[in-house]
Short mmCIF file of C-alpha atoms in Angstrom, two decimals:
data_model
loop_
_atom_site.label_atom_id
_atom_site.label_comp_id
_atom_site.label_asym_id
_atom_site.label_seq_id
_atom_site.Cartn_x
_atom_site.Cartn_y
_atom_site.Cartn_z
CA MET A 1 -130.32 -72.01 -8.12
CA THR A 2 -129.67 -69.89 -11.11
CA TYR A 3 -129.96 -66.09 -11.11
CA THR A 4 -131.16 -63.93 -13.90
CA ALA A 5 -130.89 -60.21 -14.26
CA ALA A 6 -134.31 -59.86 -12.75
CA SER A 7 -133.47 -61.92 -9.75
CA GLN A 8 -130.41 -59.80 -8.93
CA THR A 9 -132.67 -57.05 -7.73
CA ARG A 10 -134.27 -59.28 -5.13
CA PRO A 11 -133.04 -58.95 -1.47
CA LEU A 12 -130.36 -61.44 -0.58
CA ILE A 13 -132.23 -62.40 2.59
CA GLU A 14 -135.87 -63.46 2.12
CA ALA A 15 -138.45 -62.32 4.65
CA VAL A 16 -138.62 -64.75 7.61
CA GLU A 17 -141.70 -65.31 9.76
CA PRO A 18 -141.08 -64.09 13.40
CA ASP A 19 -141.48 -67.56 14.78
CA GLN A 20 -138.99 -68.91 12.37
CA MET A 21 -136.58 -66.03 13.23
CA ALA A 22 -136.97 -66.88 16.89
CA LYS A 23 -135.92 -70.54 16.09
CA TYR A 24 -132.84 -69.23 14.26
CA VAL A 25 -131.88 -66.99 17.16
CA LEU A 26 -132.33 -69.79 19.61
CA LEU A 27 -130.26 -72.08 17.37
CA VAL A 28 -127.51 -69.49 16.99
CA SER A 29 -127.49 -68.86 20.68
CA TRP A 30 -127.20 -72.59 21.39
CA MET A 31 -124.39 -73.02 18.89
CA ILE A 32 -122.49 -70.16 20.55
CA LYS A 33 -122.86 -71.68 23.91
CA GLN A 34 -121.73 -75.08 22.61
CA GLN A 35 -118.64 -73.33 21.12
CA GLN A 36 -117.92 -71.73 24.50
CA LEU A 37 -118.23 -75.11 26.25
CA LEU A 38 -115.94 -76.76 23.63
CA LYS A 39 -113.40 -74.02 24.12
CA GLN A 40 -113.45 -74.61 27.89
CA GLN A 41 -112.97 -78.34 27.40
CA GLN A 42 -110.09 -77.77 24.95
CA ASP A 43 -108.43 -75.40 27.47
CA ARG A 44 -108.97 -77.99 30.26
CA LEU A 45 -107.52 -80.76 28.03
CA GLU A 46 -104.50 -78.66 27.13
CA LYS A 47 -103.87 -77.95 30.85
CA GLN A 48 -104.22 -81.68 31.73
CA GLN A 49 -101.79 -82.58 28.81
CA ARG A 50 -99.26 -80.14 30.28
CA GLU A 51 -99.68 -81.66 33.74
CA LEU A 52 -99.46 -85.20 32.30
CA ASP A 53 -96.22 -84.21 30.45
CA ALA A 54 -94.74 -82.75 33.61
CA LEU A 55 -95.63 -85.90 35.65
CA LYS A 56 -94.14 -88.17 32.95
CA GLU A 57 -90.94 -86.17 33.13
CA GLU A 58 -90.91 -86.32 36.93
CA ASN A 59 -91.49 -90.02 36.80
CA ALA A 60 -88.64 -90.57 34.34
CA GLN A 61 -86.33 -88.64 36.63
CA LEU A 62 -87.42 -90.52 39.69
CA SER A 63 -86.97 -93.80 37.93
CA ASP A 64 -83.44 -92.81 36.95
CA GLU A 65 -82.70 -91.92 40.57
CA LEU A 66 -84.14 -95.17 41.82
CA ASN A 67 -82.03 -97.19 39.32
CA LYS A 68 -78.90 -95.36 40.39
CA LEU A 69 -79.69 -96.06 44.10
CA LYS A 70 -80.28 -99.77 43.31
CA LYS A 71 -76.89 -99.97 41.66
CA ARG A 72 -75.00 -98.53 44.66
CA SER A 73 -72.68 -100.87 46.47
CA SER A 74 -69.58 -100.57 48.69
CA GLN A 75 -67.51 -100.59 45.53
CA ASN A 76 -68.94 -97.37 44.09
CA SER A 77 -70.34 -95.47 47.08
CA SER A 78 -69.87 -94.99 50.81
CA VAL A 79 -72.38 -97.82 51.52
CA PRO A 80 -70.80 -100.23 54.01
CA PRO A 81 -69.98 -103.72 52.60
CA SER A 82 -72.50 -105.26 55.04
CA GLN A 83 -75.37 -103.52 53.13
CA ASP A 84 -74.26 -104.82 49.73
CA LEU A 85 -77.00 -106.83 48.20
CA ILE A 86 -76.13 -110.51 47.51
CA ASN A 87 -76.83 -111.41 43.93
#
């Protein structure tokens, strides 16, 4: 669209019929609601990601502890020789 000197005096917003304006208002309201829902979902995902990261760290720590327990024997701990695993 090109503007001439005469078109610069026109209002920037054209007159809109009431029913068309109502559609715009409904559309904007719907978009705002969708943005709010998206924000809630993003917040929930961020919280779940933090929980997942914490669980992964806990799992790694527990795996390390389990591996240490599996390697215990009468040679490196107070476990009696009768409880040593036979390899």
